[in-house]
């Protein structure tokens, strides 16, 4: 778990075992560590997390790589403020930022620290996803095609690792607010936290086929909060990031979109989630930490409460699974 505060440079990473027992923590002297919408990814045993800095400035200009084996920390410098999205591969760390309606994507060479920067005007890049050598930037803003004539336009910009634009895929009809895209098995899943009106979350899940370039969508009865791949299937969490109502979840076969389990009430308003092995872990709006068995119709396994760093206000800005 990542716990942070916005106006004090005191955060920490809290480590748990599979039984939800707290094992210890790693203090980090940064404010606004991580982003509770753009979750911090783990790649090859390293957690990549952005310390944004004090919320009124967001000028830390830094990405941290936390080795989850020995908890050593590598600092990468980026000359952009308001960083929020991050992903990585063997050679590079990619991050995005936005200032005054201009978005930037930066590529940091992990060996030399050299930074390559590209900008997109009249654009808000919501999130980044790196998969199979391509970088997917989920964006919203000015029109890009005849069927998207206003600022509600949304699209995916697809780049190679040298930040050359390969393709642009218009996604306006699905909505916007794609903060947690995830890819597995040549499928890129993205929930849309705003529909085309921009008022409420969309009930459409976007699916982009990375091998064929085909975009499709699947309509559900409830808004999709998260999509989590697992063993060739996908677990969908249904809810609204702004709501206090309990989140539900069900497992689907992405080849048919037939449900493989009944919709299960997770008993809390989920804010973040992750899968480790055959277990779903979620954290709720009131710092509830729960686990569920994916092999047994999401039956409850454990329940705990995330401790506080001290008696002052703090919040959970992310959760992640430590690889075996």
Tab-separated table of C-alpha atoms in Angstrom:
chain	number	residue	atom	x	y	z
A	1	UNK	CA	0.000	0.000	0.000
A	2	UNK	CA	1.095	3.598	-0.616
A	3	UNK	CA	0.090	6.094	2.071
A	4	UNK	CA	0.685	9.798	1.590
A	5	UNK	CA	-0.409	13.325	2.416
A	6	UNK	CA	-0.603	16.438	0.267
A	7	UNK	CA	0.850	19.182	2.472
A	8	UNK	CA	3.615	17.382	4.315
A	9	UNK	CA	6.635	15.566	2.872
A	10	UNK	CA	6.000	12.384	4.773
A	11	UNK	CA	4.748	9.257	3.019
A	12	UNK	CA	5.390	5.534	3.191
A	13	UNK	CA	4.994	2.199	1.469
A	14	UNK	CA	3.329	-0.364	3.743
A	15	UNK	CA	4.066	-4.046	3.198
A	16	UNK	CA	1.635	-6.864	4.016
A	17	UNK	CA	1.749	-10.630	3.816
A	18	UNK	CA	-0.931	-12.646	2.036
A	19	UNK	CA	-2.913	-12.875	5.286
A	20	UNK	CA	-3.153	-9.054	5.466
A	21	UNK	CA	-0.750	-8.802	8.385
A	22	UNK	CA	1.345	-5.629	8.286
A	23	UNK	CA	5.040	-6.504	7.966
A	24	UNK	CA	6.630	-3.061	8.050
A	25	UNK	CA	7.014	0.068	5.994
A	26	UNK	CA	9.405	2.119	3.889
A	27	UNK	CA	9.285	5.836	4.838
A	28	UNK	CA	9.715	8.251	1.935
A	29	UNK	CA	10.092	11.986	2.508
A	30	UNK	CA	7.836	13.206	-0.281
A	31	UNK	CA	4.385	14.808	-0.445
A	32	UNK	CA	1.590	13.407	-2.650
A	33	UNK	CA	3.376	10.139	-3.330
A	34	UNK	CA	1.536	8.358	-6.139
A	35	UNK	CA	-1.830	9.157	-7.678
A	36	UNK	CA	-4.938	7.373	-6.464
A	37	UNK	CA	-6.415	7.349	-9.993
A	38	UNK	CA	-3.291	6.644	-12.077
A	39	UNK	CA	-2.004	3.688	-10.103
A	40	UNK	CA	1.729	3.051	-9.715
A	41	UNK	CA	2.895	0.024	-11.739
A	42	UNK	CA	5.338	-2.761	-10.885
A	43	UNK	CA	7.707	-3.905	-13.632
A	44	UNK	CA	10.336	-6.625	-13.191
A	45	UNK	CA	10.288	-6.366	-9.400
A	46	UNK	CA	10.422	-2.564	-9.247
A	47	UNK	CA	7.621	-0.209	-8.237
A	48	UNK	CA	7.517	3.016	-10.253
A	49	UNK	CA	5.839	5.828	-8.344
A	50	UNK	CA	5.681	9.599	-8.789
A	51	UNK	CA	6.093	11.929	-5.816
A	52	UNK	CA	4.135	14.907	-7.115
A	53	UNK	CA	5.140	17.217	-4.277
A	54	UNK	CA	2.980	19.663	-2.369
A	55	UNK	CA	-0.452	19.725	-3.955
A	56	UNK	CA	-0.361	23.493	-4.669
A	57	UNK	CA	2.946	23.165	-6.583
A	58	UNK	CA	3.344	19.588	-7.895
A	59	UNK	CA	6.924	20.481	-8.796
A	60	UNK	CA	8.965	17.546	-7.528
A	61	UNK	CA	9.932	16.610	-11.133
A	62	UNK	CA	10.831	13.093	-10.049
A	63	UNK	CA	10.013	9.438	-10.641
A	64	UNK	CA	11.061	6.850	-8.061
A	65	UNK	CA	11.965	3.255	-8.778
A	66	UNK	CA	11.601	1.172	-5.614
A	67	UNK	CA	13.283	-2.240	-5.763
A	68	UNK	CA	10.805	-4.521	-4.000
A	69	UNK	CA	13.543	-7.023	-3.201
A	70	UNK	CA	15.827	-4.841	-1.085
A	71	UNK	CA	13.678	-1.639	-0.918
A	72	UNK	CA	16.454	0.470	-2.449
A	73	UNK	CA	15.232	3.603	-4.231
A	74	UNK	CA	16.415	4.999	-7.578
A	75	UNK	CA	15.513	8.585	-8.439
A	76	UNK	CA	14.868	9.671	-12.033
A	77	UNK	CA	14.727	13.397	-12.816
A	78	UNK	CA	12.283	14.919	-15.334
A	79	UNK	CA	12.095	18.644	-16.087
A	80	UNK	CA	8.281	18.781	-16.063
A	81	UNK	CA	5.888	19.659	-13.262
A	82	UNK	CA	2.547	17.978	-12.521
A	83	UNK	CA	3.746	14.479	-13.379
A	84	UNK	CA	1.100	11.797	-12.779
A	85	UNK	CA	1.264	8.810	-15.185
A	86	UNK	CA	4.172	6.365	-15.357
A	87	UNK	CA	5.175	3.030	-16.929
A	88	UNK	CA	8.478	1.283	-17.634
A	89	UNK	CA	10.306	-1.457	-19.533
A	90	UNK	CA	13.880	-2.806	-19.511
A	91	UNK	CA	15.384	0.356	-20.988
A	92	UNK	CA	13.131	3.299	-20.285
A	93	UNK	CA	10.743	4.947	-17.860
A	94	UNK	CA	7.863	6.827	-19.503
A	95	UNK	CA	5.821	9.486	-17.766
A	96	UNK	CA	3.172	12.069	-18.631
A	97	UNK	CA	2.242	15.493	-17.344
A	98	UNK	CA	-0.057	18.395	-18.165
A	99	UNK	CA	0.214	22.147	-17.725
A	100	UNK	CA	-2.033	24.820	-19.234
A	101	UNK	CA	-3.695	22.384	-21.632
A	102	UNK	CA	-0.370	21.130	-22.988
A	103	UNK	CA	0.485	17.508	-22.226
A	104	UNK	CA	3.980	16.046	-22.290
A	105	UNK	CA	5.247	12.505	-22.601
A	106	UNK	CA	8.799	12.029	-21.381
A	107	UNK	CA	11.059	9.028	-21.936
A	108	UNK	CA	13.862	8.578	-19.411
A	109	UNK	CA	16.820	6.361	-20.278
A	110	UNK	CA	17.286	4.168	-17.212
A	111	UNK	CA	21.060	3.920	-17.741
A	112	UNK	CA	22.023	7.469	-18.703
A	113	UNK	CA	19.139	9.514	-17.305
A	114	UNK	CA	18.721	11.248	-20.673
A	115	UNK	CA	15.179	12.533	-21.278
A	116	UNK	CA	13.275	12.699	-24.565
A	117	UNK	CA	10.192	14.948	-24.433
A	118	UNK	CA	7.245	15.398	-26.807
A	119	UNK	CA	4.278	17.735	-26.316
A	120	UNK	CA	0.636	17.664	-27.394
A	121	UNK	CA	-1.271	20.964	-27.356
A	122	UNK	CA	-4.989	21.262	-26.500
A	123	UNK	CA	-4.743	17.766	-25.076
A	124	UNK	CA	-5.083	16.145	-21.681
A	125	UNK	CA	-3.278	12.817	-21.500
A	126	UNK	CA	-5.177	10.781	-18.927
A	127	UNK	CA	-2.854	7.790	-18.608
A	128	UNK	CA	-0.140	5.692	-20.217
A	129	UNK	CA	0.108	1.971	-20.869
A	130	UNK	CA	3.190	0.205	-22.238
A	131	UNK	CA	2.609	-3.152	-23.924
A	132	UNK	CA	4.569	-5.255	-26.397
A	133	UNK	CA	6.939	-2.443	-27.329
A	134	UNK	CA	4.251	0.190	-27.906
A	135	UNK	CA	3.195	3.097	-25.722
A	136	UNK	CA	-0.543	3.837	-25.527
A	137	UNK	CA	-1.467	7.371	-24.428
A	138	UNK	CA	-5.138	7.785	-23.500
A	139	UNK	CA	-6.089	11.360	-24.264
A	140	UNK	CA	-8.995	13.768	-24.369
A	141	UNK	CA	-9.429	17.281	-25.704
A	142	UNK	CA	-9.685	18.839	-29.146
A	143	UNK	CA	-11.389	17.060	-32.079
A	144	UNK	CA	-9.456	14.523	-34.106
A	145	UNK	CA	-12.148	13.129	-36.398
A	146	UNK	CA	-15.513	14.090	-37.957
A	147	UNK	CA	-17.516	12.049	-35.414
A	148	UNK	CA	-15.978	13.986	-32.508
A	149	UNK	CA	-16.717	17.675	-33.089
A	150	UNK	CA	-16.152	19.106	-29.611
A	151	UNK	CA	-13.986	18.961	-26.510
A	152	UNK	CA	-15.563	15.678	-25.408
A	153	UNK	CA	-13.320	13.964	-27.974
A	154	UNK	CA	-11.220	11.089	-26.675
A	155	UNK	CA	-8.629	8.943	-28.389
A	156	UNK	CA	-5.625	6.673	-27.987
A	157	UNK	CA	-2.291	7.846	-29.398
A	158	UNK	CA	-0.017	4.885	-30.129
A	159	UNK	CA	3.748	5.469	-30.131
A	160	UNK	CA	6.812	3.331	-30.608
A	161	UNK	CA	9.486	3.416	-27.913
A	162	UNK	CA	11.227	6.314	-29.680
A	163	UNK	CA	8.000	8.332	-29.281
A	164	UNK	CA	7.180	8.287	-32.980
A	165	UNK	CA	3.409	8.377	-33.491
A	166	UNK	CA	2.238	5.135	-35.125
A	167	UNK	CA	-1.542	5.473	-35.039
A	168	UNK	CA	-4.452	7.346	-33.485
A	169	UNK	CA	-7.631	5.527	-32.469
A	170	UNK	CA	-10.753	7.603	-31.784
A	171	UNK	CA	-12.680	6.414	-28.708
A	172	UNK	CA	-15.121	9.306	-28.214
A	173	UNK	CA	-18.250	7.153	-28.412
A	174	UNK	CA	-17.047	5.139	-25.396
A	175	UNK	CA	-16.445	8.124	-23.134
A	176	UNK	CA	-13.325	9.382	-21.383
A	177	UNK	CA	-11.573	9.162	-18.026
A	178	UNK	CA	-9.431	6.107	-18.892
A	179	UNK	CA	-7.117	6.207	-15.895
A	180	UNK	CA	-6.357	2.496	-15.461
A	181	UNK	CA	-5.818	0.778	-18.805
A	182	UNK	CA	-4.347	-2.717	-18.612
A	183	UNK	CA	-3.175	-5.148	-21.300
A	184	UNK	CA	-2.920	-8.937	-21.473
A	185	UNK	CA	-3.149	-11.498	-24.278
A	186	UNK	CA	-3.158	-8.878	-27.083
A	187	UNK	CA	-6.146	-7.153	-25.474
A	188	UNK	CA	-5.998	-3.664	-24.002
A	189	UNK	CA	-8.878	-3.086	-21.564
A	190	UNK	CA	-10.001	0.354	-20.440
A	191	UNK	CA	-12.889	1.453	-18.266
A	192	UNK	CA	-14.345	4.889	-19.025
A	193	UNK	CA	-15.012	6.826	-15.838
A	194	UNK	CA	-17.016	9.436	-17.776
A	195	UNK	CA	-19.620	8.797	-20.453
A	196	UNK	CA	-20.056	11.009	-23.508
A	197	UNK	CA	-21.932	13.574	-21.394
A	198	UNK	CA	-18.965	13.864	-19.051
A	199	UNK	CA	-21.317	13.616	-16.073
A	200	UNK	CA	-21.447	9.970	-14.993
A	201	UNK	CA	-19.255	6.901	-15.493
A	202	UNK	CA	-19.787	4.910	-18.670
A	203	UNK	CA	-21.238	1.410	-18.676
A	204	UNK	CA	-19.063	0.543	-21.675
A	205	UNK	CA	-15.760	-1.279	-21.362
A	206	UNK	CA	-13.322	-0.496	-24.161
A	207	UNK	CA	-11.303	-3.347	-25.680
A	208	UNK	CA	-8.516	-2.634	-28.167
A	209	UNK	CA	-6.940	-5.567	-30.003
A	210	UNK	CA	-3.253	-4.724	-30.070
A	211	UNK	CA	-2.454	-7.315	-32.748
A	212	UNK	CA	-5.149	-6.327	-35.267
A	213	UNK	CA	-5.888	-2.689	-34.375
A	214	UNK	CA	-9.607	-3.426	-33.908
A	215	UNK	CA	-11.498	-1.392	-31.289
A	216	UNK	CA	-14.625	-2.837	-29.716
A	217	UNK	CA	-16.729	-2.241	-26.648
A	218	UNK	CA	-18.928	-4.226	-24.310
A	219	UNK	CA	-21.975	-2.758	-22.600
A	220	UNK	CA	-22.835	-3.730	-19.027
A	221	UNK	CA	-25.698	-2.914	-16.694
A	222	UNK	CA	-23.394	-1.010	-14.329
A	223	UNK	CA	-20.403	1.285	-14.704
A	224	UNK	CA	-17.058	-0.492	-14.951
A	225	UNK	CA	-14.521	0.697	-12.390
A	226	UNK	CA	-11.587	-1.642	-13.123
A	227	UNK	CA	-10.664	-4.515	-15.409
A	228	UNK	CA	-8.126	-6.997	-14.033
A	229	UNK	CA	-6.751	-9.818	-16.241
A	230	UNK	CA	-6.371	-13.193	-14.533
A	231	UNK	CA	-5.428	-16.571	-16.066
A	232	UNK	CA	-6.805	-15.701	-19.503
A	233	UNK	CA	-9.992	-14.237	-18.033
A	234	UNK	CA	-10.856	-10.724	-16.881
A	235	UNK	CA	-12.294	-9.697	-13.536
A	236	UNK	CA	-14.547	-6.655	-13.816
A	237	UNK	CA	-15.210	-4.414	-10.840
A	238	UNK	CA	-18.437	-2.428	-11.109
A	239	UNK	CA	-18.768	0.901	-9.329
A	240	UNK	CA	-18.086	4.632	-9.360
A	241	UNK	CA	-14.813	6.046	-8.013
A	242	UNK	CA	-16.821	8.943	-6.524
A	243	UNK	CA	-19.477	6.770	-4.844
A	244	UNK	CA	-19.647	5.336	-1.340
A	245	UNK	CA	-21.838	2.447	-2.497
A	246	UNK	CA	-20.317	-1.053	-2.346
A	247	UNK	CA	-18.431	-2.218	-5.420
A	248	UNK	CA	-19.358	-5.529	-7.052
A	249	UNK	CA	-17.251	-7.881	-9.158
A	250	UNK	CA	-17.645	-10.778	-11.586
A	251	UNK	CA	-15.322	-12.898	-13.717
A	252	UNK	CA	-15.719	-12.971	-17.521
A	253	UNK	CA	-14.350	-14.895	-20.479
A	254	UNK	CA	-13.146	-12.171	-22.917
A	255	UNK	CA	-13.663	-14.447	-25.928
A	256	UNK	CA	-17.432	-14.586	-25.353
A	257	UNK	CA	-18.038	-12.050	-22.571
A	258	UNK	CA	-20.102	-14.624	-20.795
A	259	UNK	CA	-19.939	-14.310	-16.994
A	260	UNK	CA	-18.129	-17.169	-15.269
A	261	UNK	CA	-19.384	-16.203	-11.830
A	262	UNK	CA	-22.270	-14.366	-10.254
A	263	UNK	CA	-21.713	-10.722	-9.400
A	264	UNK	CA	-20.230	-10.577	-5.918
A	265	UNK	CA	-20.653	-7.718	-3.428
A	266	UNK	CA	-17.203	-6.690	-2.191
A	267	UNK	CA	-18.808	-4.938	0.842
A	268	UNK	CA	-16.885	-1.684	0.422
A	269	UNK	CA	-16.527	1.200	-2.026
A	270	UNK	CA	-13.343	0.078	-3.747
A	271	UNK	CA	-10.722	2.700	-4.499
A	272	UNK	CA	-7.827	0.501	-5.638
A	273	UNK	CA	-7.434	-3.175	-6.459
A	274	UNK	CA	-4.849	-5.715	-7.571
A	275	UNK	CA	-4.482	-9.458	-8.087
A	276	UNK	CA	-1.696	-11.597	-6.679
A	277	UNK	CA	-1.749	-15.266	-7.604
A	278	UNK	CA	-5.343	-16.393	-7.200
A	279	UNK	CA	-6.308	-13.653	-4.766
A	280	UNK	CA	-8.038	-10.324	-5.332
A	281	UNK	CA	-7.013	-7.544	-2.950
A	282	UNK	CA	-8.966	-4.296	-2.640
A	283	UNK	CA	-8.821	-1.211	-0.464
A	284	UNK	CA	-12.000	0.720	0.294
A	285	UNK	CA	-12.858	4.360	0.832
A	286	UNK	CA	-12.594	3.912	4.600
A	287	UNK	CA	-9.187	2.178	4.456
A	288	UNK	CA	-10.673	-1.307	4.554
A	289	UNK	CA	-8.257	-3.890	3.158
A	290	UNK	CA	-9.962	-7.081	1.937
A	291	UNK	CA	-9.010	-10.230	0.046
A	292	UNK	CA	-11.097	-12.667	-2.015
A	293	UNK	CA	-10.490	-16.105	-3.521
A	294	UNK	CA	-10.719	-15.996	-7.324
A	295	UNK	CA	-10.877	-19.791	-7.538
A	296	UNK	CA	-13.907	-19.966	-5.250
A	297	UNK	CA	-16.439	-17.459	-6.595
A	298	UNK	CA	-14.752	-14.514	-4.831
A	299	UNK	CA	-15.352	-15.940	-1.371
A	300	UNK	CA	-13.901	-13.661	1.356
A	301	UNK	CA	-10.469	-14.587	2.672
A	302	UNK	CA	-9.445	-11.774	4.984
A	303	UNK	CA	-10.219	-8.316	6.233
A	304	UNK	CA	-8.066	-5.672	7.872
A	305	UNK	CA	-7.749	-1.912	8.247
A	306	UNK	CA	-4.827	0.070	6.879
A	307	UNK	CA	-2.984	1.709	9.755
A	308	UNK	CA	-2.232	5.449	9.897
A	309	UNK	CA	1.241	6.894	9.671
A	310	UNK	CA	0.281	9.119	12.616
A	311	UNK	CA	-2.810	10.892	13.890
A	312	UNK	CA	-2.867	13.485	11.096
A	313	UNK	CA	-4.815	13.156	7.860
A	314	UNK	CA	-3.389	10.836	5.230
A	315	UNK	CA	-4.846	8.780	2.393
A	316	UNK	CA	-4.106	5.663	0.383
A	317	UNK	CA	-2.826	6.576	-3.079
A	318	UNK	CA	-2.201	3.095	-4.441
A	319	UNK	CA	-1.779	-0.617	-3.913
A	320	UNK	CA	0.293	-3.172	-5.778
A	321	UNK	CA	1.295	-6.822	-5.661
A	322	UNK	CA	4.896	-7.773	-4.895
A	323	UNK	CA	6.016	-10.435	-7.394
A	324	UNK	CA	7.091	-13.827	-6.042
